[in-house]
CSV table of C-alpha atoms and ligand atoms in Angstrom, one decimal:
chain,number,residue,atom,x,y,z
A,66,MET,CA,45.9,-105.4,45.3
A,67,ILE,CA,49.0,-103.3,44.4
A,68,GLU,CA,51.9,-105.4,45.6
A,69,ALA,CA,53.7,-102.3,47.1
A,70,ASN,CA,50.7,-101.8,49.4
A,71,ASN,CA,50.9,-105.3,50.9
A,72,PRO,CA,50.5,-104.8,54.6
A,73,SER,CA,52.8,-107.7,55.4
A,74,LEU,CA,55.8,-106.1,53.7
A,75,LYS,CA,58.8,-105.2,55.9
A,76,SER,CA,61.8,-103.1,55.0
A,77,TRP,CA,65.5,-103.5,55.8
A,78,ILE,CA,65.3,-99.9,56.9
A,79,GLU,CA,64.3,-99.6,60.5
A,80,ILE,CA,61.0,-97.8,60.8
A,81,GLU,CA,59.6,-96.3,64.0
A,82,GLU,CA,56.3,-97.5,65.2
A,83,ASN,CA,53.5,-95.1,64.1
A,84,SER,CA,55.7,-93.6,61.4
A,85,ASP,CA,53.8,-91.9,58.6
A,86,PHE,CA,56.2,-93.4,56.1
A,87,PRO,CA,56.2,-97.2,56.2
A,88,ILE,CA,57.3,-99.2,53.1
A,89,GLN,CA,53.6,-99.2,52.1
A,90,ASN,CA,53.6,-95.4,51.6
A,91,LEU,CA,56.7,-94.2,49.6
A,92,PRO,CA,55.6,-90.6,48.9
A,93,PHE,CA,57.6,-88.3,46.6
A,94,GLY,CA,59.2,-84.9,47.5
A,95,ILE,CA,61.9,-82.5,46.6
A,96,TYR,CA,64.8,-82.1,49.1
A,97,SER,CA,68.3,-80.9,49.4
A,98,THR,CA,71.1,-81.3,52.1
A,99,LYS,CA,74.3,-79.4,52.9
A,100,LYS,CA,76.1,-81.6,50.3
A,101,LYS,CA,73.3,-82.3,47.8
A,102,SER,CA,71.4,-79.9,45.5
A,103,LYS,CA,67.6,-80.2,45.0
A,104,ARG,CA,66.5,-83.6,43.9
A,105,VAL,CA,63.6,-86.1,44.0
A,106,GLY,CA,63.4,-88.2,47.2
A,107,ILE,CA,61.1,-90.8,48.7
A,108,ALA,CA,60.4,-90.8,52.4
A,109,ILE,CA,60.7,-94.0,54.4
A,110,GLY,CA,60.7,-94.0,58.2
A,111,SER,CA,62.9,-91.1,59.3
A,112,LYS,CA,65.0,-91.4,56.1
A,113,ILE,CA,64.9,-90.3,52.5
A,114,ILE,CA,65.9,-92.3,49.5
A,115,ASP,CA,67.8,-90.2,47.0
A,116,LEU,CA,66.2,-91.3,43.7
A,117,HIS,CA,68.9,-89.5,41.6
A,118,GLU,CA,71.7,-91.5,43.1
A,119,LEU,CA,69.6,-94.7,43.0
A,120,ALA,CA,68.9,-94.2,39.3
A,121,ASN,CA,72.6,-93.3,38.7
A,122,ALA,CA,73.6,-96.6,40.2
A,123,GLY,CA,71.4,-98.4,37.6
A,124,MET,CA,68.8,-99.5,40.2
A,125,LEU,CA,65.9,-98.0,38.4
A,126,GLU,CA,66.8,-99.2,34.9
A,127,SER,CA,63.8,-101.5,34.6
A,128,THR,CA,61.5,-98.4,35.0
A,129,GLU,CA,63.0,-96.7,31.9
A,130,VAL,CA,63.1,-93.4,33.8
A,131,PHE,CA,66.3,-91.5,33.2
A,132,PRO,CA,68.4,-90.4,36.2
A,133,ALA,CA,68.2,-86.7,35.1
A,134,VAL,CA,64.4,-86.8,35.8
A,135,PHE,CA,65.3,-87.0,39.5
A,136,ARG,CA,67.8,-84.2,39.6
A,137,GLN,CA,65.3,-81.5,39.3
A,138,GLU,CA,63.8,-78.6,41.4
A,139,SER,CA,60.3,-80.0,41.1
A,140,LEU,CA,58.4,-83.3,40.5
A,141,ASN,CA,57.0,-81.9,37.3
A,142,PRO,CA,59.4,-83.7,34.8
A,143,PHE,CA,58.7,-86.9,36.7
A,144,MET,CA,54.9,-86.4,36.7
A,145,GLU,CA,55.0,-85.5,33.0
A,146,LEU,CA,56.0,-89.1,32.3
A,147,GLY,CA,52.6,-90.2,33.4
A,148,LYS,CA,51.0,-92.6,35.8
A,149,ASP,CA,52.6,-95.8,34.3
A,150,ALA,CA,56.1,-94.4,34.9
A,151,THR,CA,55.5,-93.0,38.4
A,152,ARG,CA,53.8,-96.2,39.4
A,153,LYS,CA,56.8,-98.3,38.1
A,154,VAL,CA,59.2,-96.2,40.1
A,155,ARG,CA,57.2,-96.6,43.4
A,156,ASN,CA,56.9,-100.3,42.8
A,157,LYS,CA,60.6,-100.8,42.0
A,158,VAL,CA,61.6,-98.8,45.1
A,159,SER,CA,59.3,-100.9,47.2
A,160,GLN,CA,61.0,-104.1,45.9
A,161,LEU,CA,64.5,-102.6,46.6
A,162,LEU,CA,63.6,-101.7,50.2
A,163,ARG,CA,62.1,-105.1,51.2
A,164,ALA,CA,63.8,-107.0,53.9
A,165,SER,CA,64.5,-109.9,51.6
A,166,ASN,CA,66.1,-107.8,48.9
A,167,THR,CA,69.9,-107.4,49.0
A,168,ASP,CA,70.5,-105.1,45.9
A,169,ILE,CA,71.0,-102.1,48.1
A,170,LYS,CA,71.2,-103.5,51.6
A,171,GLY,CA,74.2,-105.6,50.6
A,172,GLN,CA,76.3,-102.6,49.3
A,173,ALA,CA,77.5,-100.4,52.1
A,174,GLY,CA,78.9,-97.7,49.7
A,175,LEU,CA,75.6,-97.4,47.7
A,176,LYS,CA,73.6,-97.5,50.9
A,177,LYS,CA,75.5,-94.5,52.2
A,178,LYS,CA,75.0,-92.6,48.9
A,179,ILE,CA,71.3,-93.1,48.6
A,180,LEU,CA,70.2,-92.7,52.2
A,181,ASP,CA,69.7,-89.3,53.8
A,182,LYS,CA,68.2,-88.4,57.2
A,183,GLN,CA,65.1,-86.4,57.1
A,184,SER,CA,66.6,-84.3,59.9
A,185,ASP,CA,69.5,-83.3,57.6
A,186,ALA,CA,67.2,-82.4,54.7
A,187,ILE,CA,65.6,-79.2,53.7
A,188,MET,CA,62.2,-79.8,52.1
A,189,HIS,CA,61.2,-77.7,49.1
A,190,LEU,CA,58.0,-77.0,47.4
A,191,PRO,CA,57.5,-80.3,45.6
A,192,VAL,CA,55.6,-79.1,42.6
A,193,LYS,CA,55.9,-76.2,40.2
A,194,ILE,CA,52.2,-75.4,40.4
A,195,GLY,CA,50.8,-74.0,37.2
A,196,ASP,CA,47.2,-73.3,38.2
A,197,TYR,CA,45.6,-73.5,41.7
A,198,THR,CA,41.9,-74.1,42.0
A,199,ASP,CA,40.1,-74.2,45.4
A,200,PHE,CA,36.8,-75.9,45.8
A,201,TYR,CA,34.1,-75.5,48.5
A,202,SER,CA,33.1,-79.1,48.8
A,203,SER,CA,32.3,-79.7,52.5
A,204,LYS,CA,28.6,-79.4,53.2
A,205,GLU,CA,29.2,-78.9,56.9
A,206,HIS,CA,31.6,-76.0,56.2
A,207,ALA,CA,29.3,-74.3,53.6
A,208,THR,CA,26.4,-74.7,56.0
A,209,ASN,CA,28.3,-73.2,59.0
A,210,VAL,CA,29.4,-70.2,56.9
A,211,GLY,CA,26.0,-69.7,55.5
A,212,THR,CA,24.4,-69.9,58.9
A,213,MET,CA,26.8,-67.3,60.3
A,214,PHE,CA,26.8,-64.8,57.5
A,215,ARG,CA,23.4,-65.2,55.8
A,216,ASP,CA,20.4,-67.1,57.0
A,217,PRO,CA,20.3,-70.3,59.1
A,218,ALA,CA,17.1,-71.4,57.4
A,219,ASN,CA,18.7,-71.1,54.0
A,220,ALA,CA,22.4,-71.7,54.8
A,221,LEU,CA,23.3,-73.4,51.6
A,222,LEU,CA,23.0,-71.3,48.4
A,223,PRO,CA,20.7,-72.8,45.8
A,224,ASN,CA,23.6,-73.8,43.5
A,225,TRP,CA,25.6,-75.7,46.2
A,226,LEU,CA,23.9,-79.1,45.9
A,227,TYR,CA,24.2,-79.0,42.1
A,228,ILE,CA,27.7,-77.6,41.5
A,229,PRO,CA,31.0,-78.5,43.1
A,230,VAL,CA,31.6,-74.8,43.7
A,231,GLY,CA,35.2,-73.5,43.2
A,232,TYR,CA,37.3,-70.6,42.2
A,233,HIS,CA,40.7,-70.0,40.7
A,234,GLY,CA,43.3,-69.1,43.3
A,235,ARG,CA,46.9,-67.9,43.0
A,236,ALA,CA,49.8,-70.4,42.6
A,237,SER,CA,52.7,-68.1,43.2
A,238,SER,CA,52.1,-67.8,47.0
A,239,ILE,CA,51.8,-71.5,47.7
A,240,ILE,CA,54.6,-72.4,50.2
A,241,THR,CA,55.6,-75.6,52.0
A,242,THR,CA,56.5,-76.5,55.5
A,243,GLU,CA,58.8,-74.4,57.7
A,244,GLN,CA,58.2,-71.2,55.7
A,245,ASP,CA,57.0,-68.3,57.8
A,246,ILE,CA,54.3,-65.9,56.5
A,247,VAL,CA,53.7,-62.2,57.3
A,248,ARG,CA,50.4,-61.1,58.6
A,249,PRO,CA,48.6,-59.5,55.6
A,250,LYS,CA,47.4,-55.9,55.5
A,251,GLY,CA,44.3,-54.8,53.7
A,252,GLN,CA,40.9,-53.0,53.6
A,253,GLN,CA,38.3,-54.1,56.2
A,254,LYS,CA,34.9,-52.9,57.2
A,255,PRO,CA,34.5,-53.9,60.8
A,256,LYS,CA,31.3,-51.8,61.4
A,257,ASP,CA,28.4,-51.9,59.0
A,258,ASP,CA,27.4,-48.3,59.5
A,259,GLU,CA,30.9,-46.8,59.3
A,260,PRO,CA,33.4,-46.4,56.4
A,261,PRO,CA,36.0,-49.1,55.7
A,262,THR,CA,39.4,-49.0,57.4
A,263,PHE,CA,42.9,-50.1,56.4
A,264,GLY,CA,45.4,-52.0,58.4
A,265,ALA,CA,46.8,-55.4,59.5
A,266,CYS,CA,44.3,-58.3,59.3
A,267,LYS,CA,42.8,-59.0,62.7
A,268,LEU,CA,40.9,-62.2,61.8
A,269,LEU,CA,43.6,-64.4,60.4
A,270,ASP,CA,42.5,-67.9,59.9
A,271,PHE,CA,43.6,-71.4,58.7
A,272,GLU,CA,41.5,-73.6,56.4
A,273,LEU,CA,42.0,-77.3,57.1
A,274,GLU,CA,42.1,-78.8,53.6
A,275,MET,CA,43.7,-81.4,51.4
A,276,ALA,CA,44.8,-81.0,47.8
A,277,PHE,CA,45.5,-83.3,44.8
A,278,ILE,CA,48.1,-82.8,42.1
A,279,THR,CA,47.4,-83.6,38.5
A,280,TYR,CA,49.1,-85.3,35.7
A,281,GLU,CA,48.8,-83.8,32.2
A,282,GLY,CA,45.0,-83.7,31.4
A,283,LYS,CA,43.3,-83.4,28.0
A,284,PRO,CA,43.6,-80.7,25.4
A,285,LEU,CA,41.5,-77.6,25.5
A,286,GLY,CA,38.0,-78.4,24.5
A,287,ASP,CA,38.0,-81.9,25.9
A,288,SER,CA,36.6,-83.1,29.2
A,289,ILE,CA,37.7,-85.6,31.8
A,290,ASP,CA,35.0,-88.2,32.6
A,291,VAL,CA,34.2,-88.6,36.3
A,292,ASN,CA,35.0,-92.3,36.2
A,293,GLU,CA,38.4,-91.8,34.6
A,294,ALA,CA,39.3,-88.8,36.7
A,295,GLU,CA,41.7,-90.7,39.0
A,296,ASP,CA,43.9,-91.6,36.1
A,297,TYR,CA,44.8,-87.9,36.0
A,298,MET,CA,45.7,-87.6,39.7
A,299,PHE,CA,49.3,-88.1,40.8
A,300,GLY,CA,48.8,-87.8,44.6
A,301,MET,CA,47.6,-85.8,47.6
A,302,CYS,CA,49.0,-83.5,50.2
A,303,LEU,CA,47.9,-81.6,53.3
A,304,PHE,CA,46.8,-78.0,52.5
A,305,ASN,CA,46.3,-75.1,54.8
A,306,ASP,CA,44.6,-72.4,52.8
A,307,TRP,CA,45.3,-69.2,54.8
A,308,SER,CA,42.4,-66.7,54.9
A,309,ALA,CA,42.0,-63.1,56.2
A,310,ARG,CA,38.4,-63.2,57.2
A,311,ASP,CA,38.0,-59.4,57.7
A,312,ILE,CA,39.5,-58.6,54.3
A,313,GLN,CA,37.4,-61.4,52.7
A,314,LYS,CA,34.1,-60.1,54.1
A,315,TRP,CA,34.6,-56.6,52.6
A,316,GLU,CA,36.2,-57.6,49.2
A,317,TYR,CA,34.4,-60.7,48.1
A,318,VAL,CA,31.3,-59.1,46.4
A,319,PRO,CA,30.8,-59.6,43.5
A,320,LEU,CA,33.7,-61.6,42.1
A,321,GLY,CA,34.8,-63.7,45.1
A,322,PRO,CA,38.0,-64.0,47.2
A,323,PHE,CA,41.1,-62.1,46.2
A,324,LEU,CA,43.6,-60.5,48.6
A,325,ALA,CA,42.0,-62.4,51.6
A,326,LYS,CA,43.3,-65.6,50.1
A,327,ASN,CA,46.3,-65.0,47.8
A,328,PHE,CA,48.9,-64.0,50.4
A,329,ALA,CA,49.7,-67.7,51.2
A,330,SER,CA,48.6,-71.3,51.2
A,331,SER,CA,50.8,-74.0,52.8
A,332,MET,CA,51.1,-77.5,51.3
A,333,SER,CA,52.9,-80.4,52.9
A,334,PRO,CA,56.2,-81.4,51.2
A,335,TRP,CA,55.5,-85.1,50.6
A,336,ILE,CA,53.0,-86.1,47.9
A,337,VAL,CA,51.3,-89.4,48.8
A,338,THR,CA,50.4,-91.2,45.6
A,339,MET,CA,46.9,-92.3,44.8
A,340,ASP,CA,48.2,-95.8,44.7
A,341,ALA,CA,49.3,-95.7,48.3
A,342,LEU,CA,45.8,-94.4,49.3
A,343,GLU,CA,44.1,-97.4,47.6
A,344,PRO,CA,43.5,-99.4,50.9
A,345,PHE,CA,41.7,-96.4,52.5
A,346,ARG,CA,39.0,-95.9,49.9
A,347,CYS,CA,35.5,-95.2,51.4
A,348,GLU,CA,32.1,-94.1,50.4
A,349,THR,CA,31.2,-90.4,50.0
A,350,PRO,CA,28.1,-89.0,51.7
A,351,ALA,CA,24.8,-89.7,49.9
A,352,GLN,CA,24.0,-87.0,47.4
A,353,SER,CA,20.5,-85.5,47.0
A,354,PRO,CA,19.3,-84.2,44.6
A,355,LYS,CA,20.9,-86.7,42.2
A,356,PRO,CA,23.8,-84.9,40.5
A,357,PHE,CA,23.8,-84.3,36.7
A,358,GLU,CA,25.0,-87.3,34.7
A,359,TYR,CA,28.5,-85.9,34.2
A,360,LEU,CA,28.9,-86.0,38.0
A,361,GLN,CA,27.5,-89.5,38.6
A,362,PHE,CA,30.3,-91.9,39.5
A,363,SER,CA,30.5,-95.6,40.4
A,364,GLY,CA,32.6,-97.2,43.2
A,365,LYS,CA,34.2,-95.6,46.2
A,366,LYS,CA,35.7,-92.3,45.4
A,367,SER,CA,36.7,-90.9,48.8
A,368,PHE,CA,39.4,-91.8,51.3
A,369,ASP,CA,39.4,-92.2,55.0
A,370,ILE,CA,42.1,-89.6,56.0
A,371,LYS,CA,42.2,-88.4,59.6
A,372,LEU,CA,43.1,-84.7,59.7
A,373,GLU,CA,44.3,-82.5,62.6
A,374,MET,CA,45.1,-78.9,63.1
A,375,TYR,CA,47.4,-77.6,65.9
A,376,ILE,CA,48.2,-74.2,67.3
A,377,GLN,CA,51.6,-73.7,69.0
A,378,PRO,CA,52.0,-70.3,70.6
A,379,GLU,CA,55.5,-68.8,70.5
A,380,ASN,CA,57.8,-70.8,72.8
A,381,GLY,CA,54.7,-72.8,73.9
A,382,LYS,CA,53.2,-76.2,73.5
A,383,GLU,CA,51.2,-77.7,70.6
A,384,ASN,CA,47.4,-77.6,71.1
A,385,CYS,CA,45.2,-79.8,68.9
A,386,VAL,CA,42.2,-77.5,68.1
A,387,THR,CA,40.3,-79.7,65.7
A,388,LYS,CA,40.1,-83.3,64.3
A,389,SER,CA,38.3,-83.7,60.9
A,390,ASN,CA,38.4,-86.3,58.2
A,391,PHE,CA,38.7,-86.1,54.4
A,392,LYS,CA,35.7,-88.5,54.0
A,393,TYR,CA,33.3,-85.8,55.2
A,394,MET,CA,33.6,-84.1,51.8
A,395,TYR,CA,30.3,-84.0,49.9
A,396,TRP,CA,31.8,-83.6,46.4
A,397,ASN,CA,34.7,-86.0,45.8
A,398,GLN,CA,37.8,-85.3,43.9
A,399,SER,CA,36.7,-87.2,40.8
A,400,GLN,CA,33.6,-85.0,40.7
A,401,GLN,CA,35.7,-81.9,41.2
A,402,LEU,CA,38.0,-82.8,38.2
A,403,ALA,CA,35.0,-83.8,36.0
A,404,HIS,CA,33.3,-80.5,36.8
A,405,HIS,CA,36.5,-78.5,36.3
A,406,SER,CA,36.9,-79.8,32.8
A,407,VAL,CA,33.3,-80.2,31.7
A,408,ASN,CA,33.4,-76.9,29.9
A,409,GLY,CA,36.6,-77.9,28.0
A,410,CYS,CA,39.0,-76.3,30.4
A,411,ASN,CA,42.4,-78.0,30.0
A,412,ILE,CA,44.1,-79.5,33.1
A,413,LYS,CA,47.9,-79.3,33.1
A,414,CYS,CA,50.5,-81.4,34.7
A,415,GLY,CA,51.3,-79.8,38.1
A,416,ASP,CA,47.9,-78.2,38.8
A,417,LEU,CA,46.8,-78.2,42.4
A,418,MET,CA,43.2,-78.7,43.4
A,419,GLY,CA,42.3,-77.7,46.9
A,420,SER,CA,39.4,-79.5,48.6
A,421,GLY,CA,38.0,-76.5,50.4
A,422,THR,CA,37.8,-76.4,54.2
A,423,ILE,CA,36.8,-79.8,55.5
A,424,SER,CA,34.5,-79.5,58.5
A,425,GLY,CA,33.0,-82.5,60.2
A,426,PRO,CA,29.5,-82.8,61.8
A,427,THR,CA,30.5,-81.8,65.3
A,428,PRO,CA,31.9,-78.5,66.7
A,429,ASP,CA,35.2,-80.3,67.5
A,430,SER,CA,35.7,-81.2,63.9
A,431,TYR,CA,35.3,-77.8,62.2
A,432,GLY,CA,38.0,-76.9,59.8
A,433,SER,CA,38.6,-73.2,60.5
A,434,MET,CA,38.8,-70.9,63.5
A,435,LEU,CA,35.9,-68.9,62.0
A,436,GLU,CA,33.7,-72.0,62.8
A,437,LEU,CA,35.6,-73.3,65.9
A,438,SER,CA,35.2,-69.9,67.6
A,439,TRP,CA,31.9,-69.3,65.9
A,440,LYS,CA,32.8,-65.9,64.4
A,441,GLY,CA,34.8,-65.0,67.5
A,442,THR,CA,31.9,-65.5,70.0
A,443,LYS,CA,33.4,-68.8,71.5
A,444,PRO,CA,37.1,-68.4,72.1
A,445,ILE,CA,39.2,-71.5,72.4
A,446,THR,CA,41.4,-71.8,75.5
A,447,LEU,CA,44.9,-73.2,75.0
A,448,SER,CA,47.0,-75.2,77.5
A,449,ASP,CA,48.9,-72.1,78.6
A,450,GLY,CA,45.6,-70.4,79.5
A,451,SER,CA,45.6,-68.0,76.6
A,452,GLU,CA,42.6,-67.7,74.3
A,453,ARG,CA,42.3,-67.8,70.5
A,454,LYS,CA,39.5,-66.6,68.4
A,455,PHE,CA,41.8,-66.4,65.4
A,456,ILE,CA,45.5,-66.8,64.8
A,457,LEU,CA,48.0,-64.4,66.6
A,458,ASP,CA,51.5,-63.3,65.7
A,459,GLY,CA,54.1,-65.8,66.8
A,460,ASP,CA,51.6,-68.7,66.5
A,461,THR,CA,52.7,-71.7,64.5
A,462,VAL,CA,49.9,-73.6,62.8
A,463,ILE,CA,50.5,-77.3,62.1
A,464,GLU,CA,48.4,-79.6,60.0
A,465,ARG,CA,48.8,-83.3,60.2
A,466,GLY,CA,47.0,-86.2,58.5
A,467,TYR,CA,47.1,-90.0,58.2
A,468,CYS,CA,45.2,-93.1,57.1
A,469,GLU,CA,45.1,-96.1,59.4
A,470,ASN,CA,43.6,-99.5,59.4
A,471,GLU,CA,44.3,-102.7,61.5
A,472,SER,CA,47.5,-103.4,59.7
A,473,VAL,CA,49.1,-100.2,58.3
A,474,ARG,CA,49.3,-96.5,58.8
A,475,VAL,CA,50.0,-94.3,55.7
A,476,GLY,CA,50.6,-90.6,56.7
A,477,PHE,CA,51.2,-87.3,55.1
A,478,GLY,CA,53.7,-85.9,57.7
A,479,GLU,CA,52.9,-82.3,58.5
A,480,VAL,CA,52.9,-78.8,57.2
A,481,ARG,CA,53.9,-76.1,59.7
A,482,THR,CA,53.7,-72.3,59.2
A,483,LYS,CA,54.6,-69.5,61.6
A,484,ILE,CA,52.9,-66.1,61.6
A,485,LEU,CA,55.2,-63.1,61.7
A,486,PRO,CA,53.9,-59.6,62.6
A,487,THR,CA,52.8,-57.4,59.7
A,488,LYS,CA,55.4,-55.3,57.9
B,9,MN,MN1,40.1,-72.6,50.8
């Protein structure tokens, strides 16, 4: 067991019950405050540990990571040091924060310097994302979409059970929490027998996803083996991959999604390390037919992560509209990375790999409004009595996720995005 994951550990920092950020988590992010420029922090309870100040005080010397690595606008310079270095830093911070350790807790001045309140912090996009790839790895989601738009008898396309299907998205429009987005405009074709129209998207949707962030991969021409794939994963975050369904339907033939997807995707600001997720490993669904050899893995490659999506109307209350789980994914992340690089494609430090919409087996666990409202035929009623088939102007969509067992809860926090009217 990784010592930093020990469920019996307690911190000298007071942590609220049900916090997503106990001492067993220690996720990394980029934050600033009124007095501090952007830097690397670790979330614990409702506080943030300032890693730049911690390193400046000599507290991270044993990790051999220089303080300058933490005074950056992204986690990339830190991730470029590789898994050994990022793991050492998490383990060292875990030691420093334990109830029995007096290195920080005994020094009032230092304590003040390195502790910030999350409520005083602005969270920034944690990673300078080079390339963004989105997969399509939930069988339930692919089946639902195929049933709605093609043929219920042949809902999955013939390649789906052989290939972890994916496409290259756009990195520039990935945002983090508390950043509003503007309803996109574009071409649509609402009626089959009439010409296309142009205007604001009417079928704006979320996609309940997660994503993983990569370390530097292998050079162009080399492939990452499915059983070594996790060595190249830094950590995971929540991911809401916004989609304009009406624009998507008209534009996607023959080359796939374009403007229906690239106007925004929202990622949560704290990256939970693969180490912290270790206690929550679980089996993936059985795969039949047997995948090609390069996709055959051993061990448990998925994680039990509870996922929720909420809609909050302007000045209204939050409504949970779906509860799903990362473990429903048919193709796991190791298979995704092995597939992505099997042709020799090079993976770079700071790439983001989206899971694809994660739908569960029951209608209350579907990962998009498209499925929840079944193409708009079954509106959802919110607590204020209003109905939603898709997302309206003024709505805030909030994604949350956490792992939980008998002894510990390791969470991702949230990512929250408000929709502004079209320009
Ligand atoms: Mn997606």
